[in-house]
PDB file of C-alpha atoms in Angstrom:
ATOM      1  CA  UNK M   1     -51.901 -22.639 -25.853  1.00 42.00           C
ATOM      2  CA  UNK M   2     -49.121 -20.055 -25.943  1.00 42.00           C
ATOM      3  CA  UNK M   3     -50.190 -16.559 -26.824  1.00 43.00           C
ATOM      4  CA  UNK M   4     -49.457 -15.624 -30.433  1.00 42.00           C
ATOM      5  CA  UNK M   5     -46.264 -13.648 -30.722  1.00 42.00           C
ATOM      6  CA  UNK M   6     -46.517 -10.075 -31.908  1.00 42.00           C
ATOM      7  CA  UNK M   7     -44.301  -9.097 -34.826  1.00 40.00           C
ATOM      8  CA  UNK M   8     -41.346  -6.925 -33.866  1.00 46.00           C
ATOM      9  CA  UNK M   9     -41.725  -3.237 -34.564  1.00 51.00           C
ATOM     10  CA  UNK M  10     -39.690  -2.030 -37.514  1.00 58.00           C
ATOM     11  CA  UNK M  11     -36.745   0.110 -36.519  1.00 64.00           C
ATOM     12  CA  UNK M  12     -36.666   3.782 -37.558  1.00 72.00           C
ATOM     13  CA  UNK M  13     -34.843   4.332 -40.830  1.00 88.00           C
ATOM     14  CA  UNK M  14     -33.246   7.563 -39.615  1.00 95.00           C
ATOM     15  CA  UNK M  15     -30.607   7.213 -36.935  1.00 95.00           C
ATOM     16  CA  UNK M  16     -30.948   8.869 -33.547  1.00 94.00           C
ATOM     17  CA  UNK M  17     -28.392  11.495 -34.539  1.00 95.00           C
ATOM     18  CA  UNK M  18     -30.295  12.233 -37.763  1.00 96.00           C
ATOM     19  CA  UNK M  19     -33.533  12.629 -35.831  1.00 96.00           C
ATOM     20  CA  UNK M  20     -31.910  15.024 -33.361  1.00 96.00           C
ATOM     21  CA  UNK M  21     -30.348  16.944 -36.233  1.00 96.00           C
ATOM     22  CA  UNK M  22     -33.662  17.284 -38.075  1.00 98.00           C
ATOM     23  CA  UNK M  23     -35.515  18.470 -34.974  1.00 97.00           C
ATOM     24  CA  UNK M  24     -32.781  21.048 -34.309  1.00 97.00           C
ATOM     25  CA  UNK M  25     -33.087  22.176 -37.921  1.00 98.00           C
ATOM     26  CA  UNK M  26     -36.854  22.532 -37.537  1.00 98.00           C
ATOM     27  CA  UNK M  27     -36.312  24.736 -34.482  1.00 98.00           C
ATOM     28  CA  UNK M  28     -33.904  26.975 -36.411  1.00 97.00           C
ATOM     29  CA  UNK M  29     -36.466  27.175 -39.217  1.00 97.00           C
ATOM     30  CA  UNK M  30     -39.139  28.264 -36.741  1.00 97.00           C
ATOM     31  CA  UNK M  31     -41.366  25.319 -37.602  1.00 97.00           C
ATOM     32  CA  UNK M  32     -44.001  23.927 -35.300  1.00 97.00           C
ATOM     33  CA  UNK M  33     -44.987  20.255 -35.618  1.00 96.00           C
ATOM     34  CA  UNK M  34     -47.596  20.970 -38.296  1.00 96.00           C
ATOM     35  CA  UNK M  35     -45.096  22.907 -40.410  1.00 96.00           C
ATOM     36  CA  UNK M  36     -42.524  20.144 -40.034  1.00 97.00           C
ATOM     37  CA  UNK M  37     -45.125  17.627 -41.181  1.00 97.00           C
ATOM     38  CA  UNK M  38     -45.818  19.773 -44.261  1.00 95.00           C
ATOM     39  CA  UNK M  39     -42.118  19.771 -45.136  1.00 96.00           C
ATOM     40  CA  UNK M  40     -41.842  16.026 -44.579  1.00 97.00           C
ATOM     41  CA  UNK M  41     -44.884  15.352 -46.764  1.00 95.00           C
ATOM     42  CA  UNK M  42     -43.381  17.531 -49.473  1.00 95.00           C
ATOM     43  CA  UNK M  43     -40.273  15.340 -49.339  1.00 95.00           C
ATOM     44  CA  UNK M  44     -42.432  12.231 -49.730  1.00 94.00           C
ATOM     45  CA  UNK M  45     -42.114  10.900 -46.181  1.00 96.00           C
ATOM     46  CA  UNK M  46     -44.784   8.242 -45.505  1.00 94.00           C
ATOM     47  CA  UNK M  47     -47.504   8.667 -42.890  1.00 94.00           C
ATOM     48  CA  UNK M  48     -47.640   6.605 -39.708  1.00 93.00           C
ATOM     49  CA  UNK M  49     -50.703   5.003 -38.096  1.00 92.00           C
ATOM     50  CA  UNK M  50     -51.826   8.494 -37.006  1.00 92.00           C
ATOM     51  CA  UNK M  51     -51.804   9.623 -40.653  1.00 94.00           C
ATOM     52  CA  UNK M  52     -48.865  11.958 -40.056  1.00 95.00           C
ATOM     53  CA  UNK M  53     -45.210  11.825 -41.140  1.00 96.00           C
ATOM     54  CA  UNK M  54     -42.918  10.668 -38.355  1.00 96.00           C
ATOM     55  CA  UNK M  55     -39.171  10.998 -37.838  1.00 96.00           C
ATOM     56  CA  UNK M  56     -39.316   7.395 -36.558  1.00 94.00           C
ATOM     57  CA  UNK M  57     -40.982   5.875 -39.624  1.00 95.00           C
ATOM     58  CA  UNK M  58     -39.078   2.797 -40.877  1.00 94.00           C
ATOM     59  CA  UNK M  59     -39.573   3.757 -44.546  1.00 93.00           C
ATOM     60  CA  UNK M  60     -38.034   7.227 -44.362  1.00 96.00           C
ATOM     61  CA  UNK M  61     -35.091   7.501 -46.753  1.00 94.00           C
ATOM     62  CA  UNK M  62     -31.772   9.321 -46.788  1.00 93.00           C
ATOM     63  CA  UNK M  63     -32.920  11.365 -49.787  1.00 92.00           C
ATOM     64  CA  UNK M  64     -36.016  12.496 -47.876  1.00 95.00           C
ATOM     65  CA  UNK M  65     -33.874  13.467 -44.902  1.00 96.00           C
ATOM     66  CA  UNK M  66     -31.652  15.611 -47.127  1.00 94.00           C
ATOM     67  CA  UNK M  67     -34.662  17.302 -48.753  1.00 95.00           C
ATOM     68  CA  UNK M  68     -36.266  18.199 -45.402  1.00 97.00           C
ATOM     69  CA  UNK M  69     -32.943  19.520 -44.110  1.00 97.00           C
ATOM     70  CA  UNK M  70     -32.579  21.677 -47.229  1.00 96.00           C
ATOM     71  CA  UNK M  71     -36.092  23.087 -46.792  1.00 95.00           C
ATOM     72  CA  UNK M  72     -35.363  23.869 -43.137  1.00 97.00           C
ATOM     73  CA  UNK M  73     -32.026  25.457 -44.048  1.00 96.00           C
ATOM     74  CA  UNK M  74     -33.688  27.784 -46.550  1.00 94.00           C
ATOM     75  CA  UNK M  75     -36.237  28.859 -43.949  1.00 95.00           C
ATOM     76  CA  UNK M  76     -33.557  29.317 -41.290  1.00 96.00           C
ATOM     77  CA  UNK M  77     -31.596  31.523 -43.684  1.00 95.00           C
ATOM     78  CA  UNK M  78     -34.621  33.792 -44.067  1.00 94.00           C
ATOM     79  CA  UNK M  79     -34.806  34.036 -40.271  1.00 95.00           C
ATOM     80  CA  UNK M  80     -31.047  34.729 -39.991  1.00 95.00           C
ATOM     81  CA  UNK M  81     -30.773  31.616 -37.810  1.00 94.00           C
ATOM     82  CA  UNK M  82     -28.055  29.687 -39.632  1.00 93.00           C
ATOM     83  CA  UNK M  83     -25.477  30.167 -36.880  1.00 93.00           C
ATOM     84  CA  UNK M  84     -26.987  27.248 -34.923  1.00 93.00           C
ATOM     85  CA  UNK M  85     -28.130  25.220 -37.922  1.00 95.00           C
ATOM     86  CA  UNK M  86     -26.627  21.692 -38.087  1.00 94.00           C
ATOM     87  CA  UNK M  87     -24.313  21.317 -41.080  1.00 89.00           C
ATOM     88  CA  UNK M  88     -23.950  18.170 -43.206  1.00 90.00           C
ATOM     89  CA  UNK M  89     -21.134  15.804 -42.380  1.00 77.00           C
ATOM     90  CA  UNK M  90     -18.393  16.704 -44.827  1.00 62.00           C
ATOM     91  CA  UNK M  91     -16.908  13.192 -44.719  1.00 54.00           C
ATOM     92  CA  UNK M  92     -17.895  11.430 -47.903  1.00 46.00           C
ATOM     93  CA  UNK M  93     -19.645  14.522 -49.284  1.00 51.00           C
ATOM     94  CA  UNK M  94     -18.309  15.919 -52.540  1.00 53.00           C
ATOM     95  CA  UNK M  95     -15.917  18.848 -52.447  1.00 54.00           C
ATOM     96  CA  UNK M  96     -17.535  22.269 -52.533  1.00 55.00           C
ATOM     97  CA  UNK M  97     -20.680  21.351 -50.586  1.00 58.00           C
ATOM     98  CA  UNK M  98     -21.461  24.156 -48.157  1.00 77.00           C
ATOM     99  CA  UNK M  99     -24.858  23.217 -46.798  1.00 90.00           C
ATOM    100  CA  UNK M 100     -27.906  21.007 -47.119  1.00 94.00           C
ATOM    101  CA  UNK M 101     -29.209  22.897 -50.136  1.00 91.00           C
ATOM    102  CA  UNK M 102     -26.044  21.870 -51.982  1.00 90.00           C
ATOM    103  CA  UNK M 103     -26.520  18.260 -50.887  1.00 90.00           C
ATOM    104  CA  UNK M 104     -30.162  18.269 -52.010  1.00 90.00           C
ATOM    105  CA  UNK M 105     -29.273  19.947 -55.313  1.00 88.00           C
ATOM    106  CA  UNK M 106     -26.767  17.192 -56.065  1.00 88.00           C
ATOM    107  CA  UNK M 107     -29.413  14.603 -55.242  1.00 87.00           C
ATOM    108  CA  UNK M 108     -31.896  16.416 -57.467  1.00 91.00           C
ATOM    109  CA  UNK M 109     -29.521  16.179 -60.436  1.00 91.00           C
ATOM    110  CA  UNK M 110     -29.284  12.407 -59.971  1.00 91.00           C
ATOM    111  CA  UNK M 111     -33.045  12.094 -59.521  1.00 92.00           C
ATOM    112  CA  UNK M 112     -33.712  14.144 -62.648  1.00 96.00           C
ATOM    113  CA  UNK M 113     -31.506  11.899 -64.776  1.00 96.00           C
ATOM    114  CA  UNK M 114     -33.203   8.842 -63.265  1.00 97.00           C
ATOM    115  CA  UNK M 115     -36.729  10.158 -63.909  1.00 97.00           C
ATOM    116  CA  UNK M 116     -35.846  11.132 -67.471  1.00 98.00           C
ATOM    117  CA  UNK M 117     -34.460   7.641 -68.104  1.00 98.00           C
ATOM    118  CA  UNK M 118     -37.630   6.001 -66.757  1.00 98.00           C
ATOM    119  CA  UNK M 119     -39.852   8.169 -68.937  1.00 98.00           C
ATOM    120  CA  UNK M 120     -37.716   7.689 -72.042  1.00 98.00           C
ATOM    121  CA  UNK M 121     -37.894   3.910 -71.658  1.00 98.00           C
ATOM    122  CA  UNK M 122     -41.635   4.049 -70.982  1.00 98.00           C
ATOM    123  CA  UNK M 123     -42.291   6.172 -74.077  1.00 98.00           C
ATOM    124  CA  UNK M 124     -40.165   3.869 -76.230  1.00 98.00           C
ATOM    125  CA  UNK M 125     -41.631   0.566 -75.039  1.00 98.00           C
ATOM    126  CA  UNK M 126     -45.304   1.499 -74.524  1.00 98.00           C
ATOM    127  CA  UNK M 127     -45.837   4.554 -76.771  1.00 98.00           C
ATOM    128  CA  UNK M 128     -49.621   4.165 -76.771  1.00 98.00           C
ATOM    129  CA  UNK M 129     -49.657   5.143 -73.074  1.00 98.00           C
ATOM    130  CA  UNK M 130     -46.460   7.082 -72.488  1.00 98.00           C
ATOM    131  CA  UNK M 131     -45.615   8.437 -75.934  1.00 96.00           C
ATOM    132  CA  UNK M 132     -47.456  11.758 -75.675  1.00 94.00           C
ATOM    133  CA  UNK M 133     -45.969  14.694 -73.711  1.00 93.00           C
ATOM    134  CA  UNK M 134     -49.434  15.392 -72.300  1.00 96.00           C
ATOM    135  CA  UNK M 135     -49.270  12.094 -70.382  1.00 97.00           C
ATOM    136  CA  UNK M 136     -46.237  13.265 -68.426  1.00 97.00           C
ATOM    137  CA  UNK M 137     -47.648  16.757 -67.874  1.00 95.00           C
ATOM    138  CA  UNK M 138     -50.871  15.295 -66.530  1.00 96.00           C
ATOM    139  CA  UNK M 139     -49.012  12.941 -64.203  1.00 97.00           C
ATOM    140  CA  UNK M 140     -46.857  15.760 -62.820  1.00 96.00           C
ATOM    141  CA  UNK M 141     -49.955  17.908 -62.285  1.00 94.00           C
ATOM    142  CA  UNK M 142     -51.691  15.148 -60.314  1.00 94.00           C
ATOM    143  CA  UNK M 143     -48.615  14.550 -58.165  1.00 94.00           C
ATOM    144  CA  UNK M 144     -48.027  18.217 -57.307  1.00 93.00           C
ATOM    145  CA  UNK M 145     -51.440  19.910 -57.311  1.00 90.00           C
ATOM    146  CA  UNK M 146     -51.801  19.798 -53.516  1.00 88.00           C
ATOM    147  CA  UNK M 147     -48.301  21.071 -52.741  1.00 90.00           C
ATOM    148  CA  UNK M 148     -48.377  23.978 -50.258  1.00 86.00           C
ATOM    149  CA  UNK M 149     -47.612  27.418 -51.758  1.00 84.00           C
ATOM    150  CA  UNK M 150     -45.477  28.151 -48.688  1.00 77.00           C
ATOM    151  CA  UNK M 151     -42.928  25.688 -50.083  1.00 83.00           C
ATOM    152  CA  UNK M 152     -43.434  25.953 -53.845  1.00 75.00           C
ATOM    153  CA  UNK M 153     -43.862  29.767 -53.772  1.00 67.00           C
ATOM    154  CA  UNK M 154     -46.764  29.326 -56.175  1.00 69.00           C
ATOM    155  CA  UNK M 155     -44.626  27.844 -58.964  1.00 77.00           C
ATOM    156  CA  UNK M 156     -46.413  25.395 -61.246  1.00 82.00           C
ATOM    157  CA  UNK M 157     -44.429  22.565 -62.811  1.00 87.00           C
ATOM    158  CA  UNK M 158     -45.137  21.048 -66.220  1.00 87.00           C
ATOM    159  CA  UNK M 159     -41.914  19.141 -66.908  1.00 93.00           C
ATOM    160  CA  UNK M 160     -39.497  17.105 -64.846  1.00 95.00           C
ATOM    161  CA  UNK M 161     -36.934  19.906 -64.944  1.00 94.00           C
ATOM    162  CA  UNK M 162     -39.433  22.295 -63.325  1.00 93.00           C
ATOM    163  CA  UNK M 163     -39.718  20.222 -60.147  1.00 93.00           C
ATOM    164  CA  UNK M 164     -37.968  21.011 -56.891  1.00 91.00           C
ATOM    165  CA  UNK M 165     -36.131  18.320 -54.940  1.00 91.00           C
ATOM    166  CA  UNK M 166     -39.147  17.111 -52.963  1.00 92.00           C
ATOM    167  CA  UNK M 167     -41.478  17.097 -55.952  1.00 93.00           C
ATOM    168  CA  UNK M 168     -38.953  15.282 -58.106  1.00 94.00           C
ATOM    169  CA  UNK M 169     -38.469  12.583 -55.484  1.00 93.00           C
ATOM    170  CA  UNK M 170     -42.225  11.959 -55.270  1.00 94.00           C
ATOM    171  CA  UNK M 171     -42.760  12.091 -59.032  1.00 96.00           C
ATOM    172  CA  UNK M 172     -39.883   9.664 -59.632  1.00 96.00           C
ATOM    173  CA  UNK M 173     -41.276   7.166 -57.130  1.00 95.00           C
ATOM    174  CA  UNK M 174     -44.697   7.617 -58.703  1.00 96.00           C
ATOM    175  CA  UNK M 175     -43.279   6.935 -62.159  1.00 98.00           C
ATOM    176  CA  UNK M 176     -41.626   3.747 -60.931  1.00 97.00           C
ATOM    177  CA  UNK M 177     -45.019   2.555 -59.701  1.00 97.00           C
ATOM    178  CA  UNK M 178     -47.105   3.683 -62.704  1.00 98.00           C
ATOM    179  CA  UNK M 179     -44.697   2.618 -65.434  1.00 98.00           C
ATOM    180  CA  UNK M 180     -43.755  -0.515 -63.500  1.00 98.00           C
ATOM    181  CA  UNK M 181     -47.393  -1.591 -63.250  1.00 97.00           C
ATOM    182  CA  UNK M 182     -47.912  -1.205 -66.997  1.00 98.00           C
ATOM    183  CA  UNK M 183     -44.687  -3.104 -67.668  1.00 98.00           C
ATOM    184  CA  UNK M 184     -45.749  -5.982 -65.408  1.00 96.00           C
ATOM    185  CA  UNK M 185     -49.114  -6.310 -67.125  1.00 96.00           C
ATOM    186  CA  UNK M 186     -47.281  -6.692 -70.445  1.00 96.00           C
ATOM    187  CA  UNK M 187     -44.463  -8.906 -69.096  1.00 96.00           C
ATOM    188  CA  UNK M 188     -41.877  -6.228 -69.863  1.00 97.00           C
ATOM    189  CA  UNK M 189     -38.742  -6.198 -67.729  1.00 96.00           C
ATOM    190  CA  UNK M 190     -37.515  -2.609 -67.215  1.00 97.00           C
ATOM    191  CA  UNK M 191     -33.921  -1.698 -67.979  1.00 97.00           C
ATOM    192  CA  UNK M 192     -33.670   1.723 -66.335  1.00 97.00           C
ATOM    193  CA  UNK M 193     -35.337   1.088 -62.948  1.00 97.00           C
ATOM    194  CA  UNK M 194     -36.622  -1.518 -60.518  1.00 95.00           C
ATOM    195  CA  UNK M 195     -40.335  -2.048 -60.111  1.00 96.00           C
ATOM    196  CA  UNK M 196     -41.316  -1.347 -56.465  1.00 94.00           C
ATOM    197  CA  UNK M 197     -42.134  -4.560 -54.548  1.00 93.00           C
ATOM    198  CA  UNK M 198     -45.532  -3.241 -53.445  1.00 92.00           C
ATOM    199  CA  UNK M 199     -46.568  -2.873 -57.099  1.00 94.00           C
ATOM    200  CA  UNK M 200     -45.724  -6.520 -57.737  1.00 93.00           C
ATOM    201  CA  UNK M 201     -47.686  -7.579 -54.641  1.00 93.00           C
ATOM    202  CA  UNK M 202     -50.720  -5.528 -55.651  1.00 91.00           C
ATOM    203  CA  UNK M 203     -50.763  -7.065 -59.107  1.00 88.00           C
ATOM    204  CA  UNK M 204     -50.375 -10.575 -57.674  1.00 88.00           C
ATOM    205  CA  UNK M 205     -53.313 -10.027 -55.306  1.00 87.00           C
ATOM    206  CA  UNK M 206     -55.387  -8.636 -58.156  1.00 82.00           C
ATOM    207  CA  UNK M 207     -54.579 -11.667 -60.322  1.00 76.00           C
ATOM    208  CA  UNK M 208     -55.581 -14.092 -57.545  1.00 74.00           C
ATOM    209  CA  UNK M 209     -58.845 -12.207 -57.091  1.00 66.00           C
ATOM    210  CA  UNK M 210     -59.868 -12.959 -60.653  1.00 58.00           C
TER     211      UNK M 210
END
């Protein structure tokens, strides 16, 4: 019998040039591998089989790349090491962008509007779960309580507008999963967001188990 074929390895989501750029940025920031992993976790980058974020992970996103670059840029600025820091490609980037912190700030504005729309729809359609402000505050606290003070500077967030770029990305993805799960249970189709595929799969497996 022929040996079973092994599934092909998923390709890295970040291009080779992006990976090189991020590692150069980490050097300018003075980060070692552990510090780079902290920044990548803060941006929501998933862990690999070694339980660490990886620049080669197939589920890394462009938004996460921009957030990590912005964190590295801020640290490099403190070290007066911006002269060798890789700049964003100006092609296709809005006028007036000077660095990665500008790119991440623009992404944060979009993410904030998205998160606010998700929560507004959730509160309107399932008020018994999402209608109280304390529900959102509690969710934000759970999502951010382990964030390193070296990145957050000790700031505590209570509302969506208090979150930095990395926190907002993670909270938004968390809201898609939490709200999406409650919508699926009630056969509600969301208008403001897409339910993550893994949430649908989890619910399907749970239904088959009963």
